[in-house]
Coordinates of C-alpha atoms in Angstrom, one line a residue:
M184 CA -39.1 -29.4 13.0
N185 CA -38.9 -25.8 12.6
K186 CA -37.6 -25.2 16.1
F187 CA -34.9 -27.6 15.1
I188 CA -33.7 -25.4 12.4
Y189 CA -34.0 -22.4 14.6
L190 CA -31.5 -24.2 17.1
L191 CA -29.2 -25.1 14.3
F192 CA -29.0 -21.4 13.0
A193 CA -28.4 -20.1 16.5
S194 CA -25.7 -22.6 17.4
V195 CA -23.7 -22.1 14.2
F196 CA -24.0 -18.3 14.3
F197 CA -23.0 -17.8 17.8
L198 CA -21.4 -20.7 19.7
D199 CA -18.1 -20.5 18.0
Y200 CA -17.9 -16.8 18.6
L201 CA -18.9 -17.0 22.2
S202 CA -16.4 -20.0 22.9
V203 CA -13.3 -19.3 20.8
K204 CA -13.5 -15.4 20.4
L205 CA -15.0 -14.4 23.8
D206 CA -14.4 -17.4 25.9
L207 CA -17.8 -17.1 27.5
I208 CA -18.7 -20.9 27.2
H209 CA -16.8 -23.9 27.5
T210 CA -15.7 -25.0 23.9
S211 CA -17.5 -28.6 24.0
I212 CA -20.8 -26.6 23.6
A213 CA -19.8 -25.3 20.1
W214 CA -19.9 -28.9 19.2
L215 CA -23.9 -29.0 19.3
P216 CA -24.0 -28.5 15.3
D217 CA -22.1 -31.8 15.1
I218 CA -24.7 -33.4 17.4
L219 CA -27.6 -31.8 15.5
S220 CA -26.0 -33.2 12.3
M221 CA -26.2 -36.8 13.7
I222 CA -29.8 -36.1 15.0
A223 CA -30.6 -35.0 11.4
V224 CA -29.3 -38.0 9.8
L225 CA -31.8 -40.3 11.9
V226 CA -34.5 -37.9 11.0
V227 CA -33.7 -38.4 7.3
L228 CA -33.3 -42.1 7.5
V229 CA -36.9 -42.3 9.5
L230 CA -38.8 -40.0 7.4
S231 CA -37.4 -41.3 4.0
A232 CA -38.7 -44.7 5.0
S233 CA -42.3 -43.6 5.9
R234 CA -42.9 -40.9 3.4
D235 CA -43.1 -39.9 -0.3
G236 CA -40.0 -37.9 -0.3
A237 CA -38.6 -35.4 -2.9
I238 CA -35.1 -36.6 -3.2
S239 CA -33.8 -36.2 -6.7
K240 CA -32.1 -39.1 -8.2
K241 CA -29.6 -36.9 -10.0
Y242 CA -28.0 -35.7 -6.5
V243 CA -28.1 -39.2 -5.1
I244 CA -26.1 -40.6 -7.9
L245 CA -23.7 -37.7 -7.8
F246 CA -23.0 -37.9 -4.0
L247 CA -22.5 -41.6 -4.6
C248 CA -19.8 -40.8 -7.1
L249 CA -18.3 -38.5 -4.8
L250 CA -18.1 -41.1 -1.9
A251 CA -16.5 -43.4 -4.2
V252 CA -13.9 -40.8 -5.2
M253 CA -13.3 -40.4 -1.3
L254 CA -13.1 -44.1 -0.7
V255 CA -10.5 -44.8 -3.5
G256 CA -8.4 -41.9 -2.0
V257 CA -8.6 -43.4 1.4
A258 CA -7.9 -46.8 0.5
S259 CA -5.1 -45.9 -2.1
N260 CA -3.1 -43.5 0.5
S261 CA -3.7 -45.6 3.7
T262 CA -5.3 -42.4 5.2
T263 CA -4.9 -42.4 9.0
A264 CA -7.8 -42.9 11.3
G265 CA -7.5 -39.4 12.6
S266 CA -7.4 -37.9 9.3
L267 CA -10.6 -40.1 8.1
I268 CA -12.5 -38.7 11.2
V269 CA -11.3 -35.0 10.3
G270 CA -12.3 -35.7 6.5
V271 CA -15.9 -37.2 7.3
R272 CA -16.6 -34.4 9.7
N273 CA -15.4 -31.8 6.9
Y274 CA -17.2 -33.1 3.8
L275 CA -20.3 -35.0 5.2
K276 CA -21.6 -33.4 8.4
F277 CA -23.7 -30.9 6.1
L278 CA -25.3 -33.5 4.1
P279 CA -28.1 -34.5 6.3
F280 CA -29.3 -30.9 6.3
F281 CA -29.4 -31.1 2.4
F282 CA -31.6 -34.0 2.3
L283 CA -33.9 -32.9 5.3
P284 CA -36.3 -30.4 3.1
A285 CA -36.6 -33.4 0.8
V286 CA -38.1 -35.9 3.6
F287 CA -40.0 -33.1 5.4
T288 CA -42.1 -30.6 3.5
F289 CA -41.5 -27.0 5.3
S290 CA -44.5 -24.7 4.6
E291 CA -44.5 -21.4 3.4
K292 CA -44.9 -20.0 7.0
Q293 CA -42.2 -22.1 8.2
I294 CA -39.7 -20.8 5.5
S295 CA -40.8 -17.2 6.1
S296 CA -40.1 -17.3 10.0
Q297 CA -36.8 -19.1 9.3
L298 CA -35.6 -16.3 6.7
K299 CA -36.7 -13.7 9.2
L300 CA -34.6 -15.2 12.1
L301 CA -31.6 -15.4 9.6
L302 CA -32.2 -11.7 8.4
A303 CA -31.8 -10.8 12.2
F304 CA -28.5 -12.7 12.8
V305 CA -27.2 -11.3 9.6
L306 CA -28.3 -7.6 10.3
L307 CA -26.7 -8.0 13.8
Q308 CA -23.4 -8.4 11.9
G309 CA -23.4 -4.6 11.0
P310 CA -23.3 -3.2 14.7
L311 CA -21.0 -6.0 15.8
A312 CA -18.6 -5.0 12.9
L313 CA -18.6 -1.5 14.0
Y314 CA -17.9 -2.4 17.6
Q315 CA -15.0 -4.7 16.4
K316 CA -13.4 -1.7 14.4
F317 CA -13.7 1.0 16.4
I318 CA -13.8 -0.2 20.0
Q319 CA -12.6 -3.7 20.3
F320 CA -9.5 -3.8 17.7
G321 CA -9.4 -0.2 17.1
I322 CA -9.4 2.1 13.9
T323 CA -5.9 1.0 12.8
S324 CA -6.7 -2.5 12.9
S325 CA -6.6 -5.1 9.9
G326 CA -10.0 -5.8 8.3
D327 CA -9.2 -9.5 9.0
H328 CA -10.4 -9.0 12.6
I329 CA -13.7 -7.6 11.4
S330 CA -15.6 -10.9 11.3
G331 CA -18.9 -10.3 13.2
T332 CA -19.8 -13.7 14.8
L333 CA -18.1 -15.7 12.0
S334 CA -14.8 -17.2 11.9
S335 CA -12.6 -14.6 9.7
G336 CA -13.0 -11.2 8.1
G337 CA -12.7 -13.1 4.9
Q338 CA -15.7 -15.2 5.4
I339 CA -18.3 -12.3 6.3
P340 CA -18.4 -10.9 2.7
I341 CA -19.5 -14.2 1.5
L342 CA -22.4 -14.6 4.1
L343 CA -23.3 -11.0 3.3
A344 CA -23.3 -11.0 -0.4
G345 CA -25.5 -14.0 -0.3
A346 CA -28.0 -12.5 2.0
M347 CA -28.1 -9.3 -0.5
A348 CA -28.8 -11.7 -3.3
V349 CA -31.9 -13.1 -1.4
L350 CA -32.9 -9.9 -0.3
T351 CA -32.7 -8.3 -3.9
A352 CA -34.7 -11.5 -5.2
F353 CA -37.6 -10.4 -2.6
Y354 CA -37.4 -6.9 -3.6
L355 CA -37.7 -7.7 -7.5
R356 CA -40.5 -9.8 -6.7
Q357 CA -42.2 -6.6 -5.0
R358 CA -42.4 -8.5 -1.6
M359 CA -40.6 -5.7 0.2
T360 CA -40.7 -2.0 0.2
T361 CA -37.8 0.2 -1.3
A362 CA -37.2 1.7 2.2
R363 CA -36.9 -1.5 4.1
Y364 CA -34.6 -2.9 1.3
V365 CA -32.2 0.2 1.4
T366 CA -32.0 0.1 4.9
F367 CA -31.1 -3.6 5.2
L368 CA -28.5 -3.3 2.6
F369 CA -27.0 -0.5 4.1
L370 CA -26.5 -2.3 7.5
M371 CA -25.3 -5.4 5.6
S372 CA -22.7 -3.6 3.6
M373 CA -21.1 -2.1 6.6
P374 CA -19.4 -5.3 7.6
I375 CA -18.2 -5.7 4.0
M376 CA -16.7 -2.5 3.6
L377 CA -14.8 -2.9 6.9
S378 CA -13.5 -6.3 6.3
E379 CA -11.4 -5.0 3.5
S380 CA -11.6 -8.0 1.4
K381 CA -10.7 -7.7 -2.1
A382 CA -13.0 -10.8 -3.4
S383 CA -15.9 -8.3 -2.4
I384 CA -15.3 -6.7 -5.9
G385 CA -16.6 -9.9 -7.2
Y386 CA -19.1 -11.0 -4.6
I387 CA -21.1 -8.0 -4.6
P388 CA -21.8 -7.6 -8.3
L389 CA -22.8 -11.1 -8.6
A390 CA -25.3 -10.8 -5.4
F391 CA -27.2 -8.1 -7.4
V392 CA -26.7 -8.7 -11.1
V393 CA -27.4 -12.7 -11.3
P394 CA -31.0 -12.3 -9.8
I395 CA -31.8 -9.5 -12.1
L396 CA -30.9 -11.5 -15.1
I397 CA -32.7 -14.6 -13.8
N398 CA -35.7 -12.5 -13.0
F399 CA -35.7 -10.9 -16.2
R400 CA -36.1 -14.2 -18.3
T401 CA -39.0 -15.6 -16.1
G402 CA -41.6 -13.7 -17.6
S403 CA -43.1 -10.2 -18.8
N404 CA -45.1 -9.9 -15.6
R405 CA -42.0 -9.7 -13.4
K406 CA -39.9 -7.4 -15.7
N407 CA -40.4 -4.3 -13.4
G408 CA -38.1 -1.7 -14.4
K409 CA -38.2 0.6 -11.4
Q410 CA -37.2 -2.4 -9.4
I411 CA -34.3 -3.2 -11.5
L412 CA -33.1 0.4 -11.7
G413 CA -33.5 0.7 -7.8
V414 CA -31.2 -2.4 -7.5
L415 CA -28.5 -1.1 -10.1
T416 CA -28.6 2.2 -8.3
V417 CA -28.1 0.5 -4.9
L418 CA -25.3 -1.7 -6.4
A419 CA -23.5 1.5 -7.6
V420 CA -23.9 3.1 -4.2
V421 CA -22.4 0.1 -2.3
G422 CA -19.7 -0.2 -4.9
V423 CA -18.5 3.4 -4.4
G424 CA -18.9 3.1 -0.5
F425 CA -16.7 0.1 -0.6
V426 CA -13.9 1.7 -2.5
A427 CA -14.1 4.9 -0.5
T428 CA -14.0 3.0 2.9
Y429 CA -11.3 0.4 1.8
D430 CA -8.9 3.3 0.6
Y431 CA -9.7 5.2 3.7
F432 CA -8.7 2.3 6.1
A433 CA -6.0 1.1 4.0
Q434 CA -3.8 4.0 4.7
F435 CA -3.4 2.8 8.4
G436 CA -1.9 -0.7 7.5
R437 CA 0.3 -2.5 4.9
E438 CA -2.1 -1.5 2.1
S439 CA -0.9 2.1 2.2
R440 CA 2.0 0.9 0.0
R441 CA -0.1 -0.1 -2.9
G442 CA -2.3 3.1 -3.1
G443 CA -6.2 2.5 -3.4
I444 CA -8.1 -0.7 -4.5
I445 CA -8.6 0.9 -8.0
E446 CA -5.0 1.3 -8.3
F447 CA -4.6 -2.1 -7.0
F448 CA -6.5 -3.7 -9.8
T449 CA -5.3 -1.2 -12.7
S450 CA -1.5 -1.1 -12.0
G451 CA -0.7 -4.8 -12.4
T452 CA -0.4 -5.4 -8.8
A453 CA -3.5 -7.6 -8.6
E454 CA -1.8 -10.0 -11.2
N455 CA 1.2 -10.5 -9.0
Y456 CA -1.0 -10.8 -5.8
L457 CA -3.0 -13.7 -7.2
N458 CA -0.1 -15.3 -9.0
R459 CA 3.1 -15.2 -7.1
G460 CA 5.0 -18.1 -8.9
A461 CA 4.8 -20.2 -5.8
I462 CA 5.5 -23.4 -7.9
D463 CA 9.0 -22.2 -7.7
A464 CA 10.2 -24.1 -4.6
R465 CA 12.3 -21.0 -3.6
R466 CA 9.1 -18.9 -3.2
V467 CA 6.6 -21.2 -2.0
N468 CA 5.8 -19.4 1.1
K469 CA 4.4 -16.6 -1.0
T470 CA 1.3 -17.9 -2.5
G471 CA -1.4 -16.2 -4.5
Y472 CA -4.7 -17.7 -5.0
V473 CA -3.8 -18.9 -8.5
D474 CA -0.9 -20.6 -6.9
L475 CA -3.1 -22.5 -4.6
V476 CA -4.6 -24.1 -7.8
L477 CA -1.3 -24.7 -9.5
L478 CA 0.5 -26.3 -6.6
P479 CA -1.3 -29.4 -6.3
L480 CA -1.7 -29.9 -9.9
V481 CA 2.0 -29.5 -10.5
Q482 CA 3.1 -31.5 -7.4
L483 CA 0.7 -34.2 -8.2
S484 CA 1.2 -34.4 -11.8
D485 CA 3.8 -37.2 -11.8
E486 CA 1.3 -39.4 -10.1
P487 CA -1.8 -39.5 -12.4
F488 CA -3.8 -41.6 -9.7
K489 CA -3.3 -39.2 -6.7
L490 CA -4.0 -36.2 -9.2
F491 CA -7.5 -37.6 -10.1
F492 CA -8.2 -39.0 -6.4
G493 CA -6.4 -36.9 -4.3
L494 CA -4.3 -37.7 -1.1
G495 CA -7.2 -38.9 0.9
I496 CA -9.9 -36.7 2.8
G497 CA -8.7 -35.0 5.9
S498 CA -5.0 -35.6 5.0
V499 CA -3.9 -32.1 4.6
S500 CA -6.9 -30.4 6.7
D501 CA -6.3 -28.9 10.3
S502 CA -8.5 -29.8 13.3
A503 CA -9.2 -28.1 16.5
I504 CA -8.4 -31.6 18.3
E505 CA -4.9 -31.9 18.8
S506 CA -4.8 -35.6 18.8
L507 CA -6.3 -35.9 15.3
A508 CA -4.5 -33.0 13.8
A509 CA -1.2 -34.9 15.2
D510 CA -2.4 -38.1 13.4
R511 CA -2.2 -36.6 10.0
P512 CA 0.0 -38.5 7.5
D513 CA 3.4 -36.8 6.5
T514 CA 3.1 -34.8 3.2
G515 CA 6.9 -34.2 3.3
D516 CA 7.1 -34.9 -0.5
Y517 CA 4.7 -32.1 -1.4
T518 CA 4.6 -28.5 -0.4
V519 CA 0.9 -28.3 0.8
R520 CA -0.7 -25.0 1.0
I521 CA -4.4 -24.6 1.7
D522 CA -6.2 -21.3 1.6
S523 CA -9.3 -21.9 -0.4
T524 CA -11.7 -24.8 -0.9
V525 CA -10.4 -25.6 -4.4
S526 CA -6.9 -26.0 -3.2
M527 CA -8.1 -28.2 -0.4
F528 CA -10.2 -30.5 -2.9
L529 CA -7.5 -30.8 -5.4
W530 CA -5.1 -32.1 -2.5
E531 CA -7.7 -34.2 -0.7
I532 CA -10.2 -35.4 -3.4
G533 CA -8.3 -34.7 -6.6
V534 CA -9.5 -33.3 -10.0
L535 CA -12.4 -35.8 -10.1
G536 CA -13.6 -34.6 -6.7
L537 CA -13.6 -31.0 -7.7
I538 CA -15.2 -31.8 -11.0
I539 CA -18.1 -33.5 -8.9
Y540 CA -18.4 -30.3 -6.8
F541 CA -18.8 -28.1 -9.9
I542 CA -21.4 -30.3 -11.2
F543 CA -23.0 -30.3 -8.1
F544 CA -23.1 -26.3 -8.1
Y545 CA -24.4 -26.4 -11.7
M546 CA -27.3 -28.6 -10.8
L547 CA -28.1 -26.4 -8.0
Y548 CA -28.2 -23.3 -10.1
S549 CA -30.3 -25.2 -12.8
D550 CA -33.1 -26.2 -10.2
A551 CA -32.9 -22.9 -8.6
R552 CA -33.6 -21.1 -11.9
K553 CA -36.4 -23.4 -12.6
L554 CA -38.0 -22.9 -9.5
S555 CA -37.7 -19.2 -9.5
K556 CA -40.4 -19.4 -12.1
G557 CA -43.1 -20.6 -9.8
E558 CA -45.1 -18.7 -7.1
G559 CA -44.9 -18.3 -3.6
I560 CA -41.8 -17.8 -1.2
S561 CA -40.0 -21.1 -2.2
A562 CA -39.7 -19.3 -5.7
Q563 CA -38.5 -16.0 -4.5
L564 CA -36.0 -17.8 -2.3
A565 CA -34.9 -20.0 -5.5
L566 CA -34.4 -16.3 -7.4
G567 CA -32.0 -15.3 -4.7
W568 CA -30.4 -18.5 -4.5
T569 CA -29.1 -18.5 -8.1
G570 CA -26.8 -15.4 -6.9
V571 CA -25.9 -17.2 -3.8
I572 CA -24.8 -20.2 -5.9
A573 CA -22.9 -17.6 -8.0
V574 CA -21.1 -16.1 -5.2
A575 CA -20.4 -19.4 -3.6
T576 CA -18.9 -20.4 -6.7
L577 CA -16.5 -17.6 -6.8
A578 CA -15.9 -17.9 -3.1
L579 CA -14.3 -21.6 -3.5
F580 CA -11.2 -20.0 -5.1
F581 CA -10.8 -17.6 -2.4
R582 CA -11.6 -19.1 1.0
D583 CA -12.1 -22.3 2.7
M584 CA -15.6 -21.6 2.5
F585 CA -17.2 -24.7 4.1
R586 CA -15.0 -24.1 7.1
D587 CA -17.2 -21.4 8.9
S588 CA -20.4 -23.5 10.3
A589 CA -22.9 -20.3 9.5
I590 CA -22.1 -20.3 6.0
A591 CA -21.9 -24.1 5.4
Y592 CA -25.0 -25.1 7.3
T593 CA -27.0 -22.4 5.7
F594 CA -25.9 -23.2 2.3
W595 CA -26.5 -26.7 2.4
F596 CA -29.8 -26.6 4.1
Y597 CA -31.4 -24.2 1.6
S598 CA -29.5 -25.7 -1.5
G599 CA -31.4 -29.0 -0.5
M600 CA -34.8 -26.8 -0.1
V601 CA -34.5 -25.5 -3.4
A602 CA -33.5 -28.9 -5.0
A603 CA -36.4 -30.6 -3.2
N604 CA -39.0 -28.0 -4.0
A605 CA -37.6 -28.0 -7.8
L606 CA -38.5 -31.6 -7.9
R607 CA -41.9 -31.1 -6.2
M608 CA -42.7 -28.4 -8.7
K609 CA -41.8 -30.8 -11.4
K610 CA -43.9 -33.5 -10.0
G611 CA -47.0 -31.1 -9.7
E612 CA -46.5 -30.0 -13.3
R613 CA -46.4 -33.6 -14.4
K614 CA -49.8 -34.5 -12.3
K615 CA -51.5 -31.6 -13.6
M616 CA -50.5 -32.2 -17.3
T617 CA -51.7 -35.8 -16.7
A618 CA -55.0 -34.3 -15.2
N619 CA -55.6 -32.2 -18.2
I620 CA -54.8 -35.1 -20.8
R621 CA -57.2 -37.2 -18.8
A622 CA -59.9 -34.6 -18.7
H623 CA -59.5 -33.9 -22.5
M624 CA -59.9 -37.5 -23.3
I625 CA -62.9 -38.1 -21.3
S626 CA -64.3 -34.9 -22.9
G627 CA -63.6 -36.1 -26.4
D628 CA -65.1 -39.7 -25.5
T629 CA -68.3 -38.0 -24.2
E630 CA -68.7 -35.9 -27.4
A631 CA -68.1 -39.0 -29.5
T632 CA -70.7 -40.7 -27.4
R633 CA -73.2 -37.8 -28.2
A634 CA -72.4 -37.7 -31.8
G635 CA -73.0 -41.4 -32.2
A636 CA -76.4 -41.2 -30.3

């Protein structure tokens, strides 16, 4: 099974890059992750029928509620076949890998080898980003081109901030030396700096601070002041490096008109950048990230049913397959703009669908926090995953986060592993408690028998 996961990670990190950006392989090969998802469905069904799995009922109920919202949206909007196919692929193709760790228990050694492979893929983004910035596209190129093997420059800070969170968790638990930790973070920070993504101002602190706070609450034996001080020092260095790099390269592009990034956030420019008043039809082509949330809420507000259930999955999503993209319904009554996951959810699955996703993220965070109190690599991963979930939650408002396969498949697989292992730990604690109670009762009966004798 571990080789199957290796194949998944290799395909989602490199096939799109090799086929779309470098044109070295046929685009049909890039569909391998979809094929692996179909195989994963069969694996989950077979193993769930033959083993005592660790599938939490709360997640099953939540996903059934999400499916019901999707079905109502599809039925009420007469969603076309093409849109339905696009929607099923966008929303459900990752789900089998969420449930895979619940029906197959990965050993500590297997999890360790997976994370080492992912670390290698993540570290590769650094040299590749340098190549893209100084050779492939040139020093005056926009940060949007600095994407490593991912789909866009805006996606790579999400991936690397998540990796920093996991790395920080291992360092806090003293599973990594300071020299190695600093070296890895330096390589990871380069693509973030070169991508010039303003959202990194939010991603980076969350990646460091959330694991520190959660680790601090897990027990006095893990409150290591030296590790915490080291992490905060690294955070400060990365922050200063990001600001300096951003301001330096901004002088070559359109950002030069705005001054440095500190001025951007302190002069009021950021407020206008986020909210450009796009709900006014005359300015709808100029949208900020707040506008992306307000547009569907305002335009669907006259139709409460559509506001709550959306226009149907796949109804406004793009597709690489021209025939499917052409089969989308006409949305002429609405001015649809999608540049973030939240905006897409509001348009396609409505307010109810968005709420379900937020509940899902909260449940994941809760399980990761509980699992982080344990021992072993699963607990260390869970500690880092609290930071990953925080970064991912913020990213929902700034990017179509699940569009990039490397981010999406990795997130869903390890979220499923955290959820499954949290349930396994809970079951283990119950068995241990039951065993202790029985042992105590037997001991008490024995003492009573002796006293009676």
